Coordinates of C-alpha atoms and ligand atoms in Angstrom, one line a residue:
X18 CA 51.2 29.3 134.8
X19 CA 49.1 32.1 133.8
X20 CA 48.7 32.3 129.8
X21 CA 49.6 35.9 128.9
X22 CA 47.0 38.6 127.7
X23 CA 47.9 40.5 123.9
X24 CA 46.0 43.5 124.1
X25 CA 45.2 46.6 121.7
X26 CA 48.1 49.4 122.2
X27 CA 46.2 52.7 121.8
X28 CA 47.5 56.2 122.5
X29 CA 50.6 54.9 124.3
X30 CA 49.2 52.4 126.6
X31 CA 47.8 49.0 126.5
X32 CA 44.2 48.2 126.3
X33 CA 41.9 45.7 126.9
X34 CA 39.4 44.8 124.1
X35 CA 36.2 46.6 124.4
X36 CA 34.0 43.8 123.9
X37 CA 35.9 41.7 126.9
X38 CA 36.5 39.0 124.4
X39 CA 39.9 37.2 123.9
X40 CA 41.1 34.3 121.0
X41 CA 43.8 32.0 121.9
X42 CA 46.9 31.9 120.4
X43 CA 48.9 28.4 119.8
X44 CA 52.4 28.3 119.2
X45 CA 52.5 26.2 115.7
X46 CA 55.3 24.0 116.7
X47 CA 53.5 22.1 119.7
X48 CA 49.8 23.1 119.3
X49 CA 49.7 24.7 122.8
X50 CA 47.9 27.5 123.9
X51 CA 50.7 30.6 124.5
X52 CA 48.5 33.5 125.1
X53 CA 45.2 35.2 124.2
X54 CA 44.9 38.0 122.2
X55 CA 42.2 40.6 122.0
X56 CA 39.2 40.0 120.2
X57 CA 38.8 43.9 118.8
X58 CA 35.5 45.0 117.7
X59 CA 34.7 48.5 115.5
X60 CA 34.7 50.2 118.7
X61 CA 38.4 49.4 119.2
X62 CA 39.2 50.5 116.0
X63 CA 37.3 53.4 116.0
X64 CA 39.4 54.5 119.6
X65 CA 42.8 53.7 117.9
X66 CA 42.0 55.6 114.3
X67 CA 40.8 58.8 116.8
X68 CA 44.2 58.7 118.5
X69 CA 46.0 58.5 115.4
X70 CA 44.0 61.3 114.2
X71 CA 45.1 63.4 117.0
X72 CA 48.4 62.6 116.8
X73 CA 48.8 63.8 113.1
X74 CA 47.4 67.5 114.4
X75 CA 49.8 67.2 117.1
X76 CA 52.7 69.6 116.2
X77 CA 55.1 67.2 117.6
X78 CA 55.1 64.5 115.4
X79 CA 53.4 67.4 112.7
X80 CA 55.9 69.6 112.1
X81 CA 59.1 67.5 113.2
X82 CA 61.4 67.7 110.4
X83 CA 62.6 64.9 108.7
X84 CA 66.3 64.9 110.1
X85 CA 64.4 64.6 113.7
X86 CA 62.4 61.8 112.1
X87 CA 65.4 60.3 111.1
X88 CA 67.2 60.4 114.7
X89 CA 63.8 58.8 116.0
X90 CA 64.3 56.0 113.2
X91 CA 67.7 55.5 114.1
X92 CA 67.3 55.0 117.9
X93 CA 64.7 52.5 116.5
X94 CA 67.7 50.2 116.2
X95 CA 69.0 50.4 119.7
X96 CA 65.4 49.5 121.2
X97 CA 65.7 46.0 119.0
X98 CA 68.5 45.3 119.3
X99 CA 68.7 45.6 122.8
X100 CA 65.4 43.3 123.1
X101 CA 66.4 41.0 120.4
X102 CA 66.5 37.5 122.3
X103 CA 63.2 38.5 123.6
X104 CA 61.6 39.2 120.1
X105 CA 63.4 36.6 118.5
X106 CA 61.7 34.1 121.1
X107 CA 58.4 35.7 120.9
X108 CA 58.4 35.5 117.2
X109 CA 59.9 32.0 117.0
X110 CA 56.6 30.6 119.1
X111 CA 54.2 32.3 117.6
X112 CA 54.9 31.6 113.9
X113 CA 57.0 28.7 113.8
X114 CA 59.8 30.3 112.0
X115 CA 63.6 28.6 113.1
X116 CA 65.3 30.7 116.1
X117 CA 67.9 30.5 113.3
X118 CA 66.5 32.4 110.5
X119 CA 65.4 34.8 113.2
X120 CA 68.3 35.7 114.2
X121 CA 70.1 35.6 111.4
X122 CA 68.2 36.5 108.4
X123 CA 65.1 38.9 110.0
X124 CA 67.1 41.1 112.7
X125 CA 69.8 41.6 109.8
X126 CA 66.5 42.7 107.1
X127 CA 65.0 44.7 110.2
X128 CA 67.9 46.4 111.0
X129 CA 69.0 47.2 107.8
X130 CA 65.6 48.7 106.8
X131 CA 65.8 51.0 109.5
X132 CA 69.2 52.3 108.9
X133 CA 68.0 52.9 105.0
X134 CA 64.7 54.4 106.0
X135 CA 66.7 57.0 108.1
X136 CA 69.0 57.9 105.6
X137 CA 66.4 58.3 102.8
X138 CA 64.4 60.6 104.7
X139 CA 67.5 63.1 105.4
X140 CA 68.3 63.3 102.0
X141 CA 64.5 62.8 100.6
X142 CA 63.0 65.8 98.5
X143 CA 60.2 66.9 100.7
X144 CA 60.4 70.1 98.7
X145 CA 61.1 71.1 95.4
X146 CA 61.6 74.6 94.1
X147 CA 60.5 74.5 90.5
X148 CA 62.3 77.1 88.3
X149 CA 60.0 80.2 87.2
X150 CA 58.2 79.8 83.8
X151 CA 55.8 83.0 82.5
X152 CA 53.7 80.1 80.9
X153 CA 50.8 81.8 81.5
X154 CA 52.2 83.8 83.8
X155 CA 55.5 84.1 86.5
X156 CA 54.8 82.1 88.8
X157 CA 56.8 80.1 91.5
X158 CA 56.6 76.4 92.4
X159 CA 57.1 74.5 95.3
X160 CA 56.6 71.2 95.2
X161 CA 55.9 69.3 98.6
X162 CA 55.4 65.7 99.7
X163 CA 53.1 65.3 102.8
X164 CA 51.9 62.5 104.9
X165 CA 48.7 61.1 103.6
X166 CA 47.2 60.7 106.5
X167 CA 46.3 57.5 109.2
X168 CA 47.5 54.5 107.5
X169 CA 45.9 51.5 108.0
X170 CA 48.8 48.4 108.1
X171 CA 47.7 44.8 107.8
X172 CA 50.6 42.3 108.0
X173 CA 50.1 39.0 107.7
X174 CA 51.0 35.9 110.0
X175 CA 54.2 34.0 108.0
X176 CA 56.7 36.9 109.0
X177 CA 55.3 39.2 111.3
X178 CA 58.3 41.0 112.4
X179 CA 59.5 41.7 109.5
X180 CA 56.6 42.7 108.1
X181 CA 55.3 44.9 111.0
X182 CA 58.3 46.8 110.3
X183 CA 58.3 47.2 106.5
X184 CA 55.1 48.9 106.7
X185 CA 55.7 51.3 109.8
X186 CA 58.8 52.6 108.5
X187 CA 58.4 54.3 105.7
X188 CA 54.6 55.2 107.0
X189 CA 56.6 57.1 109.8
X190 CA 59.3 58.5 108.1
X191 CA 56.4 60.1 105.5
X192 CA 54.9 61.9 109.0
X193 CA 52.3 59.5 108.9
X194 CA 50.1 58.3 111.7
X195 CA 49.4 54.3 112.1
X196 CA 47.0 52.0 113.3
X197 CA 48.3 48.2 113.0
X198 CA 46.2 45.0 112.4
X199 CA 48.2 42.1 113.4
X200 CA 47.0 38.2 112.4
X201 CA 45.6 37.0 115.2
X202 CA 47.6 33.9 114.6
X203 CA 50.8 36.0 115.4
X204 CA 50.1 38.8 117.5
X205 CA 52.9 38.8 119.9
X206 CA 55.8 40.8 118.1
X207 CA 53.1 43.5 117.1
X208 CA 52.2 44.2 120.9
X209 CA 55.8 44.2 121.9
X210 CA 57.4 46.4 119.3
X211 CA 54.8 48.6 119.5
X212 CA 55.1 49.0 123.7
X213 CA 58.7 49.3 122.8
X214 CA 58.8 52.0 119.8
X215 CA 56.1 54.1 120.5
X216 CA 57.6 56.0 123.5
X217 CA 60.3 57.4 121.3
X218 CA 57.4 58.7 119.5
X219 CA 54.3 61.1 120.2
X220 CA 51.2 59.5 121.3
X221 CA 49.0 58.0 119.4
X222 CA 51.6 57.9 116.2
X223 CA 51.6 53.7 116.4
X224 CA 48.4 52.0 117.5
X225 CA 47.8 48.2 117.7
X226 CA 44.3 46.5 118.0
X227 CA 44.3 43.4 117.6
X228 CA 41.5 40.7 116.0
X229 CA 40.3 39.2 113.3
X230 CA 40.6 40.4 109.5
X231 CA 36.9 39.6 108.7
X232 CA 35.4 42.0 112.0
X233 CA 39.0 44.2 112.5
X234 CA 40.7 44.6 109.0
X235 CA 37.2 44.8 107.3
X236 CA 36.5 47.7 109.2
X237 CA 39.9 49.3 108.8
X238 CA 39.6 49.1 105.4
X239 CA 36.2 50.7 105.1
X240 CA 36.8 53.1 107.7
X241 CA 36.4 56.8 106.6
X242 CA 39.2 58.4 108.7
X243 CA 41.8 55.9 107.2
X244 CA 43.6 57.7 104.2
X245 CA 45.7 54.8 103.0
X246 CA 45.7 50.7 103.6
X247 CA 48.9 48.5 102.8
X248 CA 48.3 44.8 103.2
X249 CA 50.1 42.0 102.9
X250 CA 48.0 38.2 102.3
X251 CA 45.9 36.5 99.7
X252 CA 45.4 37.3 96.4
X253 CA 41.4 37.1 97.4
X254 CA 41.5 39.0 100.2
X255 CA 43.6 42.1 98.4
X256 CA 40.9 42.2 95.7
X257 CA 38.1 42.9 98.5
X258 CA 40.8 45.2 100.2
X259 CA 40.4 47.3 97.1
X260 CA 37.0 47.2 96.4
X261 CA 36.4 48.4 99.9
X262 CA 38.2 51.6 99.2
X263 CA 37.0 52.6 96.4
X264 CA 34.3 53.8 98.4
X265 CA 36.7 56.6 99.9
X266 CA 39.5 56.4 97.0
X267 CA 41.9 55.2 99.4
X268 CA 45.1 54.8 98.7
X269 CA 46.2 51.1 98.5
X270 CA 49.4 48.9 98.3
X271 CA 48.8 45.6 98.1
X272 CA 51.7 42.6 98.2
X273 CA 49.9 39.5 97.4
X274 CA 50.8 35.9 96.5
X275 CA 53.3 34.2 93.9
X276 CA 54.5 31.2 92.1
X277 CA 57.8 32.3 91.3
X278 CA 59.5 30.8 88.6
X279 CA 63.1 29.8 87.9
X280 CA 64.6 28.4 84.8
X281 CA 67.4 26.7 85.0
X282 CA 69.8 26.6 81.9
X283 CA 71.7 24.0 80.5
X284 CA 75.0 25.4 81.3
X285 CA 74.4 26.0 85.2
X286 CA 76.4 24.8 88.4
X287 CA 73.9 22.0 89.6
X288 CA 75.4 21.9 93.1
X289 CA 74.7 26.2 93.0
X290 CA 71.2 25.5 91.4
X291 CA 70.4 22.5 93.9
X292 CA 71.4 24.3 97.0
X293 CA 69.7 27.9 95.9
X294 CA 66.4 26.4 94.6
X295 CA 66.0 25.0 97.8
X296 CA 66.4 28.0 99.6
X297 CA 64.7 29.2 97.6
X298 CA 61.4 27.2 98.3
X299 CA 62.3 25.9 102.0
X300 CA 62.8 29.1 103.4
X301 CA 60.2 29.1 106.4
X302 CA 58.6 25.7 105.1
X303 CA 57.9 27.5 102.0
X304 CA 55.4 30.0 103.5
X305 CA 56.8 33.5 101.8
X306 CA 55.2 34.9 98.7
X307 CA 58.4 35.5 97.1
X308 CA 59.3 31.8 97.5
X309 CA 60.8 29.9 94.1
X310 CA 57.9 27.1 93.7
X311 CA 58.4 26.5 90.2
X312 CA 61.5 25.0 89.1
X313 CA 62.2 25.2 84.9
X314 CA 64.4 22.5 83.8
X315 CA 66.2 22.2 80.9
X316 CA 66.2 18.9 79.8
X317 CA 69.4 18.0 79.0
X318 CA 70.3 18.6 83.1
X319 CA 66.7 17.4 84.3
X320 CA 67.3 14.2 85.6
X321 CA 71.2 14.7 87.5
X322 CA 69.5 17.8 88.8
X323 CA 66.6 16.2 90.2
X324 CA 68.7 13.3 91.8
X325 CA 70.9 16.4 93.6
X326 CA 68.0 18.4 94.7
X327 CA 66.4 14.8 96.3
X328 CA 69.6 13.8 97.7
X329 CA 70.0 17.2 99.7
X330 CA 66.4 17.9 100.4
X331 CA 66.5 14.5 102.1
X332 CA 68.9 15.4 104.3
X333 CA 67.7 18.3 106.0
X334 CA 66.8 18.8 110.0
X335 CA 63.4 18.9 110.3
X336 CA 62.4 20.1 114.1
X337 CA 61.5 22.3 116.8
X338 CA 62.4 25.7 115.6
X339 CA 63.6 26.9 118.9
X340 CA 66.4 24.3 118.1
X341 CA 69.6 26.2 116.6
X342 CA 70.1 23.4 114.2
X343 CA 66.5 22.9 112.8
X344 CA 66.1 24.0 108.7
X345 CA 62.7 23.2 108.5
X346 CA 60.0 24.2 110.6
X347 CA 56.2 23.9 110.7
X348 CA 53.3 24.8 109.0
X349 CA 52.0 28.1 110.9
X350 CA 48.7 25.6 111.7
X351 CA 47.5 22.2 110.5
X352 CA 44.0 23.1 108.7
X353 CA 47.2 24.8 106.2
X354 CA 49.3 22.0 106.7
X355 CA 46.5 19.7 104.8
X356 CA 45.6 22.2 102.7
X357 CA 49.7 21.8 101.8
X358 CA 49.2 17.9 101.4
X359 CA 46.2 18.6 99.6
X360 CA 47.9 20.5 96.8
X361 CA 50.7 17.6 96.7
X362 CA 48.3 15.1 96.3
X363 CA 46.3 16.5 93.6
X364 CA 49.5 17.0 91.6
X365 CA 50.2 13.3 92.4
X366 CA 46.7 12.5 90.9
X367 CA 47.0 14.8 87.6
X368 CA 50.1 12.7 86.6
X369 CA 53.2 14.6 88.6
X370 CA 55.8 11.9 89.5
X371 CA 57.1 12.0 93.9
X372 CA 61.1 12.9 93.9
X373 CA 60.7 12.9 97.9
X374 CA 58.9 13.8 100.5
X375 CA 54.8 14.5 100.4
X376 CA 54.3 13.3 103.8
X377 CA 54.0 15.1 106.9
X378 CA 56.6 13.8 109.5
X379 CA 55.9 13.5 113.0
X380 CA 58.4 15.2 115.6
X381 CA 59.3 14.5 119.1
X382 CA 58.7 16.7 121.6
X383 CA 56.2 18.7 118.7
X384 CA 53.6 16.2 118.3
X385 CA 51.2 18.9 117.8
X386 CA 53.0 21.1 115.3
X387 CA 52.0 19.8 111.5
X388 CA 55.3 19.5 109.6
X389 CA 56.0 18.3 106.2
X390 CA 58.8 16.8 104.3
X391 CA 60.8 19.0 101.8
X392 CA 58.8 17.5 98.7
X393 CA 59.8 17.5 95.1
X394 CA 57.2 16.8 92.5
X395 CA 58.8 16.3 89.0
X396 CA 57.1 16.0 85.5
X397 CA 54.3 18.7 86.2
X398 CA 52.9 21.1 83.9
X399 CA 51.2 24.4 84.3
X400 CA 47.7 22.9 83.9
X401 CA 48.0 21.3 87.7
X402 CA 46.2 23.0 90.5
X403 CA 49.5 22.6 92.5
X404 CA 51.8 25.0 89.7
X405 CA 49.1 27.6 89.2
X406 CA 47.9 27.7 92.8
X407 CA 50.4 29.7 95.7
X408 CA 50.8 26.7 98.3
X409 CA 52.6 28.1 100.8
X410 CA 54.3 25.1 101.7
X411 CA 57.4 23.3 100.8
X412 CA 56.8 22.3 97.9
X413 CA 59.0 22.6 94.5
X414 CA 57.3 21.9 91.0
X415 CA 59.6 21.0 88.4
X416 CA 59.0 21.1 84.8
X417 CA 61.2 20.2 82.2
X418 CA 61.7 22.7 79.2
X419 CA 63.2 22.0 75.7
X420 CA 64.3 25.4 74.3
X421 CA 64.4 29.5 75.7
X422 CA 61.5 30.4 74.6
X423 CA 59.1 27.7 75.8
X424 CA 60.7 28.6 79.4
X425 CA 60.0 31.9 79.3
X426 CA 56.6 30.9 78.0
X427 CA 56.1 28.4 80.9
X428 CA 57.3 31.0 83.4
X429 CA 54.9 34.1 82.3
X430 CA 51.9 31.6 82.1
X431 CA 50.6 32.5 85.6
X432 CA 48.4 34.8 87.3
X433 CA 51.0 36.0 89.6
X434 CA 54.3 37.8 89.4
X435 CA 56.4 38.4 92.0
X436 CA 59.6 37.2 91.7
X437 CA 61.1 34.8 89.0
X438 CA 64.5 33.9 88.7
X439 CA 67.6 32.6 86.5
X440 CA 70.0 30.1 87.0
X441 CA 72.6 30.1 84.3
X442 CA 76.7 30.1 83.6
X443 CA 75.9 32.9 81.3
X444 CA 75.0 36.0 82.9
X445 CA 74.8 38.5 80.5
X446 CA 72.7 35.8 78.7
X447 CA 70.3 35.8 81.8
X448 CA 70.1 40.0 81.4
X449 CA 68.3 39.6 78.3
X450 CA 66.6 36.8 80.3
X451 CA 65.4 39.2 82.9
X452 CA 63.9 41.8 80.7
X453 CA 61.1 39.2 79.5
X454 CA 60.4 37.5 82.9
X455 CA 57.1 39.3 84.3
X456 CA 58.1 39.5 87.9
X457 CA 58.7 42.5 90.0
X458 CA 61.8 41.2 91.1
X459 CA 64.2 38.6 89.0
X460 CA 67.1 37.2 91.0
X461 CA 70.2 35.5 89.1
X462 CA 71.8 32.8 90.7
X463 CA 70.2 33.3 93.7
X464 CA 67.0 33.7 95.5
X465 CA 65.3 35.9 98.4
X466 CA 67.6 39.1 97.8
X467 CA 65.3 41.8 99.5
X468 CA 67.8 44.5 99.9
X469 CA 66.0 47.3 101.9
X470 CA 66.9 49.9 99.1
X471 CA 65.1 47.9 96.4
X472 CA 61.4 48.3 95.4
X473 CA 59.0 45.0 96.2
X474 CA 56.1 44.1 94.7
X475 CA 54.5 42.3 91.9
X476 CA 53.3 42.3 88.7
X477 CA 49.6 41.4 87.4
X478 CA 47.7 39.2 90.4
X479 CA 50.5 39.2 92.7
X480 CA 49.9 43.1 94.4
X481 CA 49.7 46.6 93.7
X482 CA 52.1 49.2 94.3
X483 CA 55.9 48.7 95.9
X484 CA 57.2 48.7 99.1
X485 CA 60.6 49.4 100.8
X486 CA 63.5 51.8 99.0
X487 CA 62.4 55.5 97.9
X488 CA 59.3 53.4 96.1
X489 CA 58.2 52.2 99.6
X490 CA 58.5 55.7 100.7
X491 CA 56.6 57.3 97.9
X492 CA 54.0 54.9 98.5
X493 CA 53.2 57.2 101.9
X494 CA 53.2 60.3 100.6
X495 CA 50.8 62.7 98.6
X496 CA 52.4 65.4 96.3
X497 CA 50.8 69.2 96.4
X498 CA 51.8 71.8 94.1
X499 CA 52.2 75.2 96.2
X500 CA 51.8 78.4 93.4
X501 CA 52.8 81.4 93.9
X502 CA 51.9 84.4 91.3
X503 CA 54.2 87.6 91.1
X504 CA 51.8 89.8 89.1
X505 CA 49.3 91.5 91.5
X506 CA 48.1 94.2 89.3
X507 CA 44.6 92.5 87.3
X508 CA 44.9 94.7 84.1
X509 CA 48.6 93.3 83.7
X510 CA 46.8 89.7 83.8
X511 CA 46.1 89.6 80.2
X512 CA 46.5 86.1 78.9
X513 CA 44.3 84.9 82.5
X514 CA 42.2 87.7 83.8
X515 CA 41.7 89.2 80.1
X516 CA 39.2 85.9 79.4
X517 CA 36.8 87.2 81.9
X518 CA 37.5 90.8 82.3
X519 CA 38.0 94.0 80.6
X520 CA 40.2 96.9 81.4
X521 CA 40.2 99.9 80.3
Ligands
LIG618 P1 44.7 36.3 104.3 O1 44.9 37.1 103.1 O2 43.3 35.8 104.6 O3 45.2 37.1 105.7 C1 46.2 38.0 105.7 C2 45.9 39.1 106.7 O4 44.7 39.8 106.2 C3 45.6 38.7 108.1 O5 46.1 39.6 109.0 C4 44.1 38.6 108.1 O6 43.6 38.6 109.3 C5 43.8 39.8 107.2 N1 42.4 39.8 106.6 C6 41.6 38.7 106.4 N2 40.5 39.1 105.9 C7 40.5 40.5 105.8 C8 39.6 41.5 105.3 N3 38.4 41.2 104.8 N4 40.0 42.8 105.4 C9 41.2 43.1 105.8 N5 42.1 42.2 106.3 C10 41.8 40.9 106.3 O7 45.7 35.0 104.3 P2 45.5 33.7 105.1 O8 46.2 33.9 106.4 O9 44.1 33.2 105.1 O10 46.4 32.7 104.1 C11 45.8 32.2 103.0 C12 46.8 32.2 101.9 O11 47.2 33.5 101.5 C13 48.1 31.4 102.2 O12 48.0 30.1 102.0 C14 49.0 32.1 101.2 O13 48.9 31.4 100.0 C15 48.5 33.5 101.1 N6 49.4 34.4 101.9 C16 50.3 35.2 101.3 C17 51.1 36.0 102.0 C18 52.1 36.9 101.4 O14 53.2 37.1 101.9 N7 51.8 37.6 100.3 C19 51.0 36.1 103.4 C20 50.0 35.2 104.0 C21 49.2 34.5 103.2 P3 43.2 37.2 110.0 O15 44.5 36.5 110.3 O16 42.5 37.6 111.2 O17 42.3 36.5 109.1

């Protein structure tokens, strides 16, 4: 059988890559070659950036008000949903997520965001009438939120769907024009979504070209006609992201990596606490920034806690994701995979004691996917490579604590801050809690509550900026102050005019 061709999607119609080159693309699960994806060069870009200019001129994507932009956005939903099997498929063997979470937890997120996105922008202050002041003089003041421009979008490969469409949404319901990088390691939801959104919209409002972030993104993110770059990835890579536009002052929201923390208190449901933290961590093998890696123990509970958490991490499906019943999937390729094993063996070295797992386990019919073993590594300590470091894996750290305080210590001690959490029979205790955990979002007794209303984003190393929710929107918009004066006649201007002139 033929292996299928990704290409760019430019100006409402597929196209091939200028420099004739294509990578392959391997479903993680099995290690075989599903399609090839277009190798995009500057010149792509440089096509796909002139459409999108083009389009933002175009008066009808320009001036369509935001209730029409809001219809569009709504008949978003129809289009997925009605293609949902084939997108869940698509995104299943090319990232190695279950068909379960799929369709359970990501079309639910998806759709969800869309609905939100569409109501904000009807009810959105685009413009805002500012009462008169004479301060210096009468004057009126509107107040109006534009489009910034062509936004550059650079998803990353753990949860491409989803990701995709938390950055086109509220870039589209701004009035903003796109151009998408995709990871080449998951190209294939980008391409569809985008052959199947962009005729409800203008050409040239969502462009695709796909390649690699060194030649591709690099070049988006230097590129002089793109006004604003979100990007989700590595901590590393988000730092160059902004260095490169400072050169143009773009604008720049960057979700980056995490280590998120949860402390446990004495007084918690240990079945609750040993059934969340592990969602918590083991949601897509552990490859999500937002992912609870670090679990704070306090040590009265340590020891029944960690013989729950091995007893039910032990007895999870590990498998084929396109299996209904499979919890645990692969890593998205193996060089990560031992990079994953790496980590747990270096904890194992500096001292951390091996609850379960640490091994990668071979499956049948997937003997060239890389999956690991839900692993629990008690007794570490913030000095280990393996509780500083993100591992994208599924891995859960456990460190025992003696008092408040020294949690909350532990917790803060790391260069990230994305999410952190409590687990706790007190939770108006936890409120206070909260306030002093620096994370951009804190979840009690649970874990992974996005809700599309609520900003997301991190504190110190972990990004820049907030996505989804009236935040998200924000985040595409620039703000210009339109003044009107009332006072025409100059000699009447004396607290302006009167500095420079004089009347007789
Ligand atoms: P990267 O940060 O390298 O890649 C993320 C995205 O950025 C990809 O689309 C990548 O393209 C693109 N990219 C790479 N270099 C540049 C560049 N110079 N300019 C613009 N875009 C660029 O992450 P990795 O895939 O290498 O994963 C490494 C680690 O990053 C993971 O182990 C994990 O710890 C963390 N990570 C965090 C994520 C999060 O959700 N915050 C998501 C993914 C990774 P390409 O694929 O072609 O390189």
């Amino acid at each position: 059988m033929a292996i299928p061709r990704l290409d760019h999607f430019i100006d409402g119609a597929l196209v091939a890559p200028n420099g004739g080159e294509y990578m392959d693309v391997e479903n993680p699960a099995t290690g075989e070659v599903i399609a090839e994806v277009a190798c995009g060069t500057e010149y792509d870009l440089n096509l796909a950036v002139a459409a999108a200019q083009r389009a933002l001129d175009n008066p009808d994507w320009r001036d369509m008000t935001p209730t029409d932009r809001s219809v569009v956005l709504n008949q978003f939903v129809d289009v997925i949903q009605q293609n949902a099997q084939e997108l869940a498929y698509l995104e299943a063997i090319s990232s190695g997520g279950t068909l379960s979470r799929i369709s359970k937890l990501d079309f639910l997120l998806i759709i969800d965001s869309i609905m939100t996105m569409a109501d904000l922008v009807k009810t959105y202050p685009f413009t805002q009438s500012l009462p008169a002041r004479a301060v210096p003089e009468l004057t009126d003041v509107k107040v109006v939120k534009e489009p910034i421009g062509v936004c550059g979008l650079i998803p990353a490969w753990n949860l491409p769907m989803v990701l995709f469409m938390n950055k086109l949404l509220p870039a589209l319901a701004a009035g903003n024009t796109v151009v998408v990088k995709p990871s080449e390691l998951t190209p294939h939801t980008s391409v569809r979504l985008a052959q199947l959104l962009a005729p409800l919209l203008p050409p040239g409002v969502l462009n695709v070209v796909n390649g690699v972030g060194g030649v591709v993104g690099e070049a988006m993110t230097l590129h002089p006609g793109i006004s604003k770059i979100s990007f989700t990835g590595s901590t590393a890579v988000g730092k160059r992201i902004l260095v490169n536009a400072a050169a143009s002052l773009k604008r720049v929201t960057l979700e980056l990596g995490g280590k998120g923390a949860a402390i446990v208190t004495a007084d918690a449901d240990l079945n609750a606490v040993a059934h969340g933290a592990l969602y918590g961590v083991l949601l897509h093998s552990g490859q999500g920034c937002e992912s609870g890696t670090r679990l704070l123990v306090h040590e009265s509970i340590y020891e029944p806690l960690l013989e729950k958490l091995a007893h039910i991490a032990g007895g999870l499906q590990i498998g084929d994701p396109m299996n209904p019943d499979t919890q645990i999937g692969p890593m998205c390729h193996a060089a990560h995979g031992q990079k994953v094993l790496g980590y747990i063996h270096s904890a194992l070295e500096q001292g951390a004691r091996l609850v379960c797992g640490g091994e990668r386990v071979r499956v049948l019919g997937c003997e060239g996917g890389f999956f690991i073993a839900p692993t629990i590594l008690a007794d570490c300590n913030n000095q280990m490579s393996a509780v500083r470091e993100e591992i994208f894996g599924p891995v859960l750290a456990v460190i025992k604590y003696r008092d408040e305080a020294e949690a909350i210590a532990i917790a803060n001690d790391s260069d990230y801050g994305l999410s952190a959490g409590i687990w706790t029979g007190d939770v108006l205790a936890a409120q206070k809690i909260a306030r002093r955990l620096q994370a951009g979002s804190v979840w009690i007794n649970d874990w992974h509550m996005l809700r599309t209303d609520v900003p997301f984003g991190g504190y110190k190393q972990s990004g820049q900026g907030r996505e989804m929710g009236i935040a998200g929107l924000e985040s595409y918009l620039e703000t210009k102050a339109i003044t009107t004066a009332f006072q025409r006649d100059p000699a009447k201007k004396t607290l302006t005019y009167g500095i420079v002139h004089t009347f007789d």
